[in-house]
Amino acid sequence: MPHTQTARLMDGTGLARKILDHSAAMATAITRQTGTPPCLATVLVGDDPASATYVRMKRARCEKAGIASRHLHLPATTTTAELVDAITSLSEDPEVHGILLQHPVGAHIDERAAFEAIAPHKDVDGVTMRSFAAMSFGLPGFVSCTPGGIMRLLDHYDVELAGKRAVVVGRSAILGKPAGMLLLARDATVTYCHSRTRDLESIVREADVLVAAVGRPGFIRGEDIKVGAVVIDAGYSPGNLGDVDFDGAVTRARLITPVPGGVGPMTIAMLLSQTADAAALQSGLAPAELVPPSSPE
Amino acid sequence: MPHTQTARLMDGTGLARKILDHSAAMATAITRQTGTPPCLATVLVGDDPASATYVRMKRARCEKAGIASRHLHLPATTTTAELVDAITSLSEDPEVHGILLQHPVGAHIDERAAFEAIAPHKDVDGVTMRSFAAMSFGLPGFVSCTPGGIMRLLDHYDVELAGKRAVVVGRSAILGKPAGMLLLARDATVTYCHSRTRDLESIVREADVLVAAVGRPGFIRGEDIKVGAVVIDAGYSPGNLGDVDFDGAVTRARLITPVPGGVGPMTIAMLLSQTADAAALQSGLAPAELVPPSSPE
């Protein structure tokens, strides 16, 4: 039975712009009240061109939003101890409000140890164990930026989650795992799928909300999307290819994120939003009171 | 189509005894090498009779295994700050190797704050946010005792998990959530179900491994158990009633935990086992080398 409906696109670019505008307004208010702008420290280890580009994009976005950034570029030969020391210094520096460690770091470095050197109140990228547990337990804290962005998108499009079947394909510590936990905290019935999952297709077919986060282009077939599902494609591959066969999925889904322009822009928006929140909190200001609530989305 | 097979019972009592014996051997070795036995601090707030009984059982088991215990009984009027202070003192006390806060604590207490006052290396009950994240990320650390006991049972009975459909019914911070994460770390495809889940029956029917952890007697119908499934009943209700209709399930499952005598005894065994491990590690001893590996199970 062919389906001729066409899914509504979830406009991550547009929503991200609103969040970025709100973050900029926050930054202005914080700068006015404290005399200094919010400051994000970015840490890059080694010379991977893609990582350097990501950091450059994030810093450019910060500048545009009136958020200062301080960049620490360490050589590829940096040891775990040296990286931990550098991040610990940033954690203790009162002029730094948020810390982003660009990953992956070199294979010789204990990435987890480096992440854990980020003070929880500066973990604006949501990568620490504490932040993960807070997401899992529904406690206050910073969220991982991509899963957090996904939740904002779902909320923006009024997607009901309670009691719905959510399927998360992928189980990384910064994307799949926290995405599932955030969905569970919102009362979805959550299934985690991954490389060892058998008969993935039949599980995907039951998903009211599908989050694809494996980074394998076209990994999810369009024909397996449940009619009326909400499809979040958080895949990222060279050439801006998503995990989901978009052309096939768009005829069956109710809502779908395009790639690019869906989840991608939300990630960086969440980073800036959380940096502004961190600066407010560290300055003793209440984020919700700083900027009129009409501004956000 | 009727099924006449009868599931093999998973003997938690027997396995727990082996683990307790091993813990006792560990305690003896630690006492011999350091001059002091492992020590578990138990903290009880208020006068709930059931909680008092649980703590008494745990301390009696410790004594039997040669593990010292120190008991702190605080009045029901204890504030969060007072409880956090008391636990922080135990965290800093070099004579205490493990800390157990009996929950629930009173509703006026921030239980999470109290849990977080437990130093990670003394979190032998696996309740801190750090322990949860470590379980979720497959990192070293102490596990929550009931989920950890469930994994030991599954391993003891050589239950293959990779690629299997695991369904966890219940999502508490100390049982359902960590159980799912431990199963996911072992490459199961994990679905979390809970009170808001719709059509629970159809999800249960697909479970190769079912973990029931809601505390509602007979909540899972026997007829919904997949033929050949492994059924772990972690429910606990007055009168020793499990979450699963045992009589119905036993004719369909391949392996099933009885209630009592299944998961229950494993919880306390894991607590003692982890207390012995904590004492070894805090004394600079390698747990695996202290007692010959032939002893455990």
XYZ file of C-alpha atoms in Angstrom:
594
model
C 0.000 0.000 0.000
C 1.791 3.156 -1.121
C 1.768 6.232 1.072
C 1.638 9.571 -0.579
C 1.843 11.739 2.500
C 4.922 13.844 2.949
C 6.369 14.406 6.366
C 6.651 17.873 7.795
C 10.301 18.888 8.096
C 11.621 19.680 11.557
C 13.488 22.902 10.999
C 16.553 22.683 13.206
C 18.146 25.662 11.515
C 15.220 27.910 12.386
C 14.860 26.694 15.951
C 18.614 26.894 16.500
C 18.544 30.500 15.334
C 15.919 31.322 17.956
C 17.970 29.621 20.651
C 21.092 31.429 19.508
C 19.233 34.757 19.558
C 18.089 34.009 23.079
C 21.618 33.041 24.102
C 22.905 36.313 22.649
C 20.297 38.245 24.635
C 21.370 36.326 27.728
C 25.016 37.153 27.041
C 24.157 40.835 26.679
C 22.239 40.851 29.943
C 25.030 39.028 31.770
C 27.676 41.357 30.372
C 25.607 44.363 31.412
C 25.050 43.090 34.923
C 28.483 41.632 35.664
C 30.799 43.645 33.436
C 32.156 40.516 31.726
C 30.671 38.333 29.023
C 30.113 34.577 29.391
C 33.272 32.713 28.472
C 33.571 29.287 26.856
C 36.968 27.572 26.943
C 37.583 25.293 23.967
C 40.280 22.639 24.181
C 41.681 21.011 21.063
C 44.327 18.293 21.154
C 46.318 17.578 18.009
C 45.804 18.618 14.416
C 42.787 16.749 13.098
C 41.406 19.106 10.455
C 37.752 18.198 11.104
C 38.117 18.806 14.840
C 39.865 22.120 14.181
C 36.961 23.119 11.924
C 34.351 22.198 14.539
C 36.131 24.243 17.181
C 36.488 27.182 14.805
C 32.745 27.051 14.022
C 31.845 26.936 17.696
C 34.100 29.876 18.530
C 32.738 31.889 15.609
C 29.198 31.265 16.838
C 30.193 32.331 20.332
C 31.658 35.576 19.048
C 28.509 36.314 17.074
C 26.420 35.781 20.229
C 28.596 37.981 22.431
C 30.102 35.007 24.245
C 33.850 35.204 24.742
C 35.925 32.154 24.029
C 39.355 31.134 25.134
C 41.099 28.569 23.015
C 43.647 26.073 24.202
C 45.373 24.164 21.428
C 47.560 21.380 22.774
C 49.990 19.302 20.699
C 49.122 15.762 19.617
C 51.829 14.511 21.987
C 49.922 15.804 25.055
C 49.633 13.155 27.764
C 46.511 12.350 29.758
C 48.062 13.953 32.846
C 48.882 17.144 30.974
C 45.388 17.341 29.497
C 43.764 16.679 32.865
C 45.928 19.406 34.410
C 44.996 21.881 31.701
C 41.277 21.174 32.056
C 41.479 21.270 35.847
C 42.987 24.748 35.600
C 40.069 25.848 33.446
C 37.650 24.267 35.917
C 39.193 26.381 38.676
C 39.444 29.590 36.656
C 36.615 31.944 37.707
C 36.794 33.742 34.353
C 35.799 30.577 32.471
C 32.125 29.582 32.660
C 31.990 26.615 30.328
C 34.485 24.071 29.022
C 34.366 22.165 25.756
C 36.875 19.408 25.088
C 36.718 18.649 21.383
C 36.680 14.920 20.853
C 37.948 12.534 19.771
C 41.281 13.161 21.436
C 44.242 10.978 20.514
C 43.979 7.251 21.192
C 46.837 7.438 23.722
C 44.773 9.747 25.929
C 42.251 8.560 28.507
C 39.343 10.629 27.188
C 37.136 9.757 30.151
C 39.728 11.072 32.616
C 39.929 14.286 30.605
C 36.158 14.710 30.545
C 35.951 14.107 34.287
C 38.360 17.000 34.897
C 35.571 19.327 33.753
C 33.800 20.782 36.805
C 30.108 19.795 36.716
C 28.936 23.414 36.796
C 31.086 24.144 33.708
C 30.128 21.000 31.795
C 28.169 22.874 29.120
C 28.768 20.061 26.606
C 27.192 17.531 29.006
C 29.968 14.955 28.783
C 30.769 14.143 32.397
C 29.544 11.076 34.235
C 27.657 13.343 36.599
C 25.835 15.057 33.754
C 24.914 11.674 32.285
C 23.497 10.464 35.580
C 21.614 13.740 36.055
C 20.016 13.290 32.613
C 19.174 9.702 33.518
C 17.642 10.563 36.873
C 15.822 13.687 35.733
C 17.955 15.904 37.947
C 19.097 19.445 37.181
C 22.278 19.662 35.173
C 23.625 20.290 31.720
C 22.556 17.922 28.978
C 24.680 16.448 26.228
C 24.222 18.964 23.452
C 22.967 16.725 20.647
C 20.448 14.766 22.765
C 19.431 18.027 24.411
C 18.914 19.566 20.997
C 16.810 16.584 19.959
C 14.547 17.059 22.970
C 14.149 20.755 22.171
C 13.172 19.876 18.607
C 10.641 17.311 19.805
C 9.157 19.829 22.214
C 9.078 22.582 19.620
C 6.969 20.373 17.367
C 4.757 19.295 20.285
C 5.655 15.634 19.945
C 3.948 13.662 22.679
C 6.388 11.250 24.280
C 4.588 9.725 27.260
C 3.683 6.127 26.519
C 5.148 6.250 23.007
C 7.586 3.695 21.664
C 10.952 5.398 21.189
C 13.759 3.544 19.471
C 17.297 4.840 19.725
C 19.735 3.332 17.252
C 23.240 3.878 18.603
C 24.559 3.852 22.145
C 27.475 6.262 22.374
C 28.092 7.986 25.689
C 27.353 11.441 24.296
C 24.511 10.687 21.932
C 22.600 7.408 21.951
C 22.763 6.611 25.664
C 21.756 10.057 26.941
C 19.125 10.471 24.205
C 17.457 7.284 25.410
C 17.632 8.381 29.036
C 16.090 11.782 28.251
C 13.266 10.077 26.361
C 12.747 7.652 29.234
C 12.596 10.547 31.681
C 9.736 11.868 29.563
C 7.862 8.570 29.925
C 8.575 7.087 26.516
C 9.058 3.324 26.307
C 12.644 3.260 25.125
C 14.511 0.588 23.164
C 18.244 0.837 22.585
C 19.466 -0.779 19.360
C 23.066 -1.069 18.199
C 25.495 -3.000 16.051
C 24.700 -6.287 17.759
C 20.928 -5.905 17.506
C 19.217 -8.622 15.525
C 16.246 -7.911 13.278
C 16.650 -4.174 13.655
C 14.027 -3.617 10.968
C 11.203 -5.090 13.008
C 12.112 -2.923 15.998
C 12.348 0.203 13.862
C 8.917 -0.583 12.468
C 7.416 -0.191 15.940
C 8.990 3.190 16.655
C 6.652 6.113 17.173
C 9.808 8.179 17.669
C 13.013 7.046 16.012
C 16.394 8.509 16.886
C 19.106 7.347 14.513
C 22.607 8.002 15.761
C 25.063 5.588 14.224
C 26.819 7.579 11.520
C 26.193 5.074 8.730
C 24.531 6.666 5.697
C 21.199 5.112 4.781
C 21.469 2.569 7.599
C 17.743 2.872 8.311
C 15.558 1.969 5.358
C 12.648 4.226 4.523
C 10.278 1.291 4.150
C 10.813 0.358 7.810
C 9.600 3.699 9.143
C 6.219 3.373 10.833
C 3.543 5.414 9.129
C 3.091 8.584 11.162
C 6.392 8.247 13.043
C 8.650 11.073 14.120
C 12.116 10.547 12.673
C 15.155 12.215 14.198
C 18.256 11.682 12.135
C 21.306 12.467 14.232
C 23.640 10.659 11.876
C 26.622 12.566 10.654
C 28.762 11.347 7.840
C 31.003 13.078 5.323
C 28.917 14.722 2.649
C 26.107 15.512 5.100
C 24.514 12.104 4.805
C 22.087 10.985 7.481
C 21.502 7.527 8.895
C 18.000 7.364 7.461
C 17.027 6.922 3.828
C 15.325 10.289 3.694
C 13.473 9.865 0.405
C 11.909 6.649 1.603
C 11.192 7.880 5.130
C 9.652 11.199 4.154
C 6.691 9.450 2.510
C 5.838 7.574 5.704
C 6.873 9.770 8.638
C 4.782 12.536 10.148
C 7.775 14.650 11.119
C 11.384 14.238 10.051
C 14.642 16.122 10.499
C 16.454 16.934 7.283
C 20.216 16.387 7.037
C 21.665 18.967 7.065
C 19.472 21.505 8.805
C 17.879 19.219 11.388
C 19.768 18.018 14.439
C 23.136 19.492 13.431
C 22.417 23.176 14.084
C 20.730 22.308 17.388
C 23.922 20.894 18.870
C 25.866 24.124 18.656
C 22.834 26.136 19.775
C 22.573 24.018 22.913
C 26.270 24.557 23.619
C 25.878 28.317 23.524
C 22.607 28.255 25.441
C 24.154 26.190 28.210
C 27.254 28.403 28.276
C 25.027 31.443 28.819
C 23.112 29.562 31.538
C 26.385 28.511 33.205
C 27.660 32.081 33.226
C 24.397 33.314 34.707
C 24.381 30.675 37.433
C 28.049 31.259 38.266
C 27.302 34.972 38.548
C 24.387 34.347 40.883
C 21.790 35.318 38.287
C 18.679 33.296 37.472
C 18.759 32.432 33.743
C 14.979 32.451 33.457
C 14.738 35.972 34.810
C 17.525 37.531 32.793
C 15.772 37.632 29.443
C 12.007 37.919 28.931
C 10.509 34.515 28.219
C 8.938 35.821 25.024
C 12.317 35.845 23.327
C 13.157 32.143 23.080
C 11.056 30.062 20.732
C -0.654 -24.724 22.079
C 0.100 -25.827 25.635
C 3.662 -26.032 26.837
C 4.565 -28.710 29.258
C 8.187 -27.804 29.779
C 9.218 -26.624 33.194
C 11.823 -23.933 33.558
C 15.026 -24.584 35.409
C 15.131 -22.568 38.615
C 17.943 -20.045 39.017
C 19.198 -20.742 42.479
C 20.063 -17.361 43.951
C 20.374 -18.790 47.420
C 23.060 -21.238 46.343
C 25.003 -18.754 44.245
C 24.749 -16.129 46.969
C 26.207 -18.613 49.435
C 29.220 -19.121 47.194
C 29.707 -15.391 46.854
C 29.365 -14.949 50.615
C 31.902 -17.719 51.193
C 34.270 -15.995 48.818
C 33.681 -12.660 50.544
C 34.430 -14.287 53.887
C 37.663 -15.719 52.505
C 38.535 -12.257 51.209
C 37.788 -10.737 54.608
C 40.034 -13.289 56.294
C 42.874 -12.574 53.879
C 42.481 -8.818 54.289
C 42.386 -9.089 58.066
C 45.506 -11.255 58.018
C 47.403 -8.899 55.756
C 46.322 -5.561 57.199
C 45.478 -6.382 60.794
C 41.941 -5.002 60.455
C 38.829 -6.510 58.892
C 36.854 -4.820 56.121
C 34.303 -2.441 57.610
C 30.864 -1.542 56.300
C 29.146 1.512 57.740
C 25.357 1.253 57.751
C 23.260 4.390 58.079
C 19.621 4.240 59.086
C 17.410 7.288 59.397
C 14.219 7.057 61.400
C 12.328 4.092 62.744
C 10.764 2.285 59.809
C 10.597 -1.326 61.018
C 11.237 -2.843 57.573
C 14.325 -0.672 57.062
C 15.586 -1.569 60.529
C 15.151 -5.246 59.683
C 17.037 -4.920 56.407
C 19.944 -3.207 58.125
C 19.990 -5.813 60.867
C 20.098 -8.608 58.274
C 22.927 -6.956 56.411
C 24.950 -6.441 59.581
C 24.369 -10.034 60.687
C 25.587 -11.265 57.309
C 28.658 -9.069 57.624
C 29.471 -10.459 61.037
C 29.132 -13.994 59.739
C 31.553 -13.207 56.910
C 34.145 -11.577 59.143
C 33.275 -8.089 57.942
C 33.012 -5.488 60.676
C 30.108 -3.103 60.617
C 29.577 0.239 62.191
C 25.999 1.343 62.609
C 24.764 4.892 62.612
C 21.135 5.294 63.611
C 19.901 8.831 63.126
C 16.535 10.167 64.304
C 13.655 10.703 61.879
C 14.086 14.438 62.395
C 17.569 14.414 60.831
C 17.961 17.133 58.215
C 19.566 16.708 54.814
C 22.560 18.758 55.958
C 23.025 16.624 59.066
C 22.783 13.409 57.063
C 25.196 14.689 54.422
C 27.639 15.665 57.179
C 27.397 12.260 58.807
C 27.974 10.439 55.528
C 30.806 12.769 54.569
C 32.534 11.897 57.848
C 32.237 8.209 57.005
C 33.563 8.901 53.512
C 36.624 10.510 55.058
C 37.118 7.911 57.796
C 39.996 5.577 56.810
C 38.592 2.833 59.028
C 35.391 2.615 56.987
C 35.667 0.835 53.615
C 32.079 0.795 52.447
C 28.962 2.858 53.171
C 25.354 1.772 52.950
C 22.593 4.316 53.354
C 19.383 2.382 53.932
C 16.617 3.864 51.847
C 14.052 5.188 51.675
C 14.992 8.020 53.993
C 12.307 10.433 55.144
C 10.500 12.467 52.504
C 11.892 15.710 53.954
C 15.447 14.570 53.148
C 17.118 15.070 49.780
C 18.051 11.426 49.281
C 20.162 12.174 46.216
C 22.297 14.662 48.162
C 22.797 12.049 50.859
C 23.798 9.373 48.333
C 26.241 11.755 46.680
C 28.038 12.273 49.995
C 29.254 8.682 49.689
C 32.794 8.659 48.303
C 32.871 6.719 45.011
C 35.478 4.254 46.299
C 33.210 3.443 49.266
C 29.978 3.208 47.258
C 29.589 -0.540 47.751
C 25.820 -0.279 47.277
C 26.314 1.352 43.862
C 23.938 4.253 44.449
C 25.955 7.322 43.446
C 25.604 9.115 40.145
C 29.200 8.221 39.368
C 28.551 4.518 39.930
C 25.491 4.695 37.680
C 27.465 6.344 34.884
C 30.294 3.829 35.308
C 27.787 0.979 34.915
C 26.321 2.723 31.881
C 29.689 3.342 30.220
C 31.200 -0.040 31.082
C 33.830 1.583 33.306
C 35.278 0.126 36.510
C 33.272 0.853 39.613
C 30.824 -0.642 42.054
C 27.499 -1.816 40.684
C 24.087 -1.386 42.229
C 23.703 -4.554 44.251
C 20.462 -5.930 42.851
C 21.300 -5.338 39.165
C 24.819 -6.579 39.832
C 23.375 -9.693 41.440
C 21.134 -10.223 38.422
C 24.136 -10.099 36.095
C 25.972 -12.624 38.265
C 22.975 -14.949 38.102
C 22.763 -14.615 34.325
C 26.461 -15.366 33.994
C 26.297 -18.276 36.381
C 23.649 -19.885 34.195
C 25.589 -19.052 31.010
C 22.825 -16.909 29.603
C 23.945 -15.419 26.325
C 23.093 -11.728 26.181
C 24.693 -10.355 23.035
C 22.048 -9.621 20.426
C 19.211 -10.831 22.665
C 16.089 -8.852 23.370
C 16.127 -7.807 27.012
C 13.083 -6.125 28.514
C 13.373 -4.327 31.833
C 10.063 -3.512 33.492
C 10.703 -0.745 36.000
C 13.041 2.226 35.881
C 14.165 3.066 39.388
C 17.586 4.600 39.856
C 18.909 1.620 41.797
C 17.243 -1.246 39.996
C 15.581 -0.871 36.603
C 17.791 1.822 35.111
C 21.143 0.281 36.037
C 19.918 -3.235 35.164
C 19.132 -2.026 31.652
C 22.476 -0.298 31.329
C 24.381 -3.394 32.454
C 22.466 -5.503 29.930
C 23.163 -2.940 27.208
C 26.867 -2.996 28.070
C 26.725 -6.728 27.388
C 25.276 -6.101 23.935
C 21.649 -6.962 24.637
C 19.000 -4.953 22.797
C 17.330 -3.324 25.782
C 13.784 -2.005 26.171
C 12.745 -0.068 29.265
C 9.082 -0.450 30.205
C 7.290 1.300 33.050
C 3.965 2.500 34.357
C 3.310 4.621 31.278
C 4.134 1.873 28.796
C 1.279 0.915 26.510
C 0.688 -2.654 25.412
C 3.266 -3.999 27.842
C 2.162 -7.539 27.051
C 3.311 -7.415 23.448
C 6.719 -6.108 24.507
C 7.089 -8.745 27.208
C 6.252 -11.386 24.618
C 9.389 -10.471 22.668
C 11.756 -10.674 25.641
C 14.495 -13.291 25.499
C 15.518 -11.979 28.894
C 12.902 -10.361 31.116
C 13.786 -8.389 34.223
C 10.720 -7.515 36.268
C 11.362 -4.841 38.863
C 8.178 -3.020 39.713
C 7.075 -4.473 43.027
C 3.533 -5.318 41.931
C 2.634 -8.946 42.596
C 1.659 -10.867 39.481
C 2.077 -7.779 37.287
C 3.561 -9.894 34.483
C 1.243 -12.614 33.232
C 2.672 -16.055 32.683
C 1.002 -16.382 29.301
C 3.021 -13.400 28.023
C 6.384 -15.012 28.708
C 8.130 -16.002 25.478
C 8.722 -19.722 25.245
C 12.344 -20.342 26.175
C 12.833 -16.959 27.833
C 14.975 -16.237 30.872
C 12.841 -14.620 33.561
C 14.408 -12.594 36.342
C 11.885 -11.570 38.956
C 13.323 -8.749 41.028
C 9.961 -7.759 42.410
C 9.615 -7.518 46.137
C 6.339 -7.232 47.881
C 5.116 -8.135 51.325
C 4.606 -11.866 51.572
C 7.500 -12.598 49.237
C 5.439 -12.129 46.114
C 7.219 -11.550 42.832
C 6.180 -9.407 39.872
C 5.737 -12.421 37.627
C 2.947 -14.986 37.759
C 5.350 -17.799 38.553
C 3.034 -20.741 37.943
C 2.198 -19.439 34.496
C 5.730 -18.418 33.621
C 7.443 -21.596 34.754
C 5.728 -23.614 32.029
C 7.084 -21.338 29.287
C 10.441 -20.000 30.464
C 13.771 -21.800 30.098
C 15.206 -20.310 33.275
C 13.401 -18.445 36.039
C 14.253 -17.027 39.434
C 12.019 -18.167 42.279
C 10.696 -15.644 44.802
C 12.074 -15.939 47.413
C 15.447 -17.529 46.774
C 16.232 -15.905 43.426
C 17.333 -12.306 43.161
C 16.847 -11.462 46.837
C 19.817 -13.318 48.315
C 22.071 -12.023 45.543
C 21.593 -8.402 46.606
C 23.102 -8.846 50.036
C 25.843 -11.102 48.644
C 26.870 -8.381 46.211
C 26.956 -5.860 49.046
C 29.380 -7.974 51.039
C 31.424 -8.911 47.991
C 31.854 -5.266 47.066
C 32.673 -4.325 50.650
C 35.476 -6.891 50.647
C 36.688 -5.592 47.282
C 36.573 -2.005 48.552
C 38.594 -2.909 51.619
C 41.169 -4.713 49.493
C 41.513 -1.827 47.078
C 41.738 0.741 49.875
C 44.466 -1.379 51.471
C 46.417 -1.549 48.225
C 45.629 -5.218 47.695
C 44.387 -6.697 44.418
C 41.056 -8.451 45.106
C 41.636 -11.059 42.392
C 44.951 -12.122 43.924
C 43.839 -12.293 47.541
C 41.776 -15.452 47.315
C 42.375 -18.280 44.835
C 39.985 -17.997 41.887
C 38.750 -21.536 42.458
C 36.805 -20.418 45.509
C 34.071 -18.195 44.033
C 31.438 -19.928 41.937
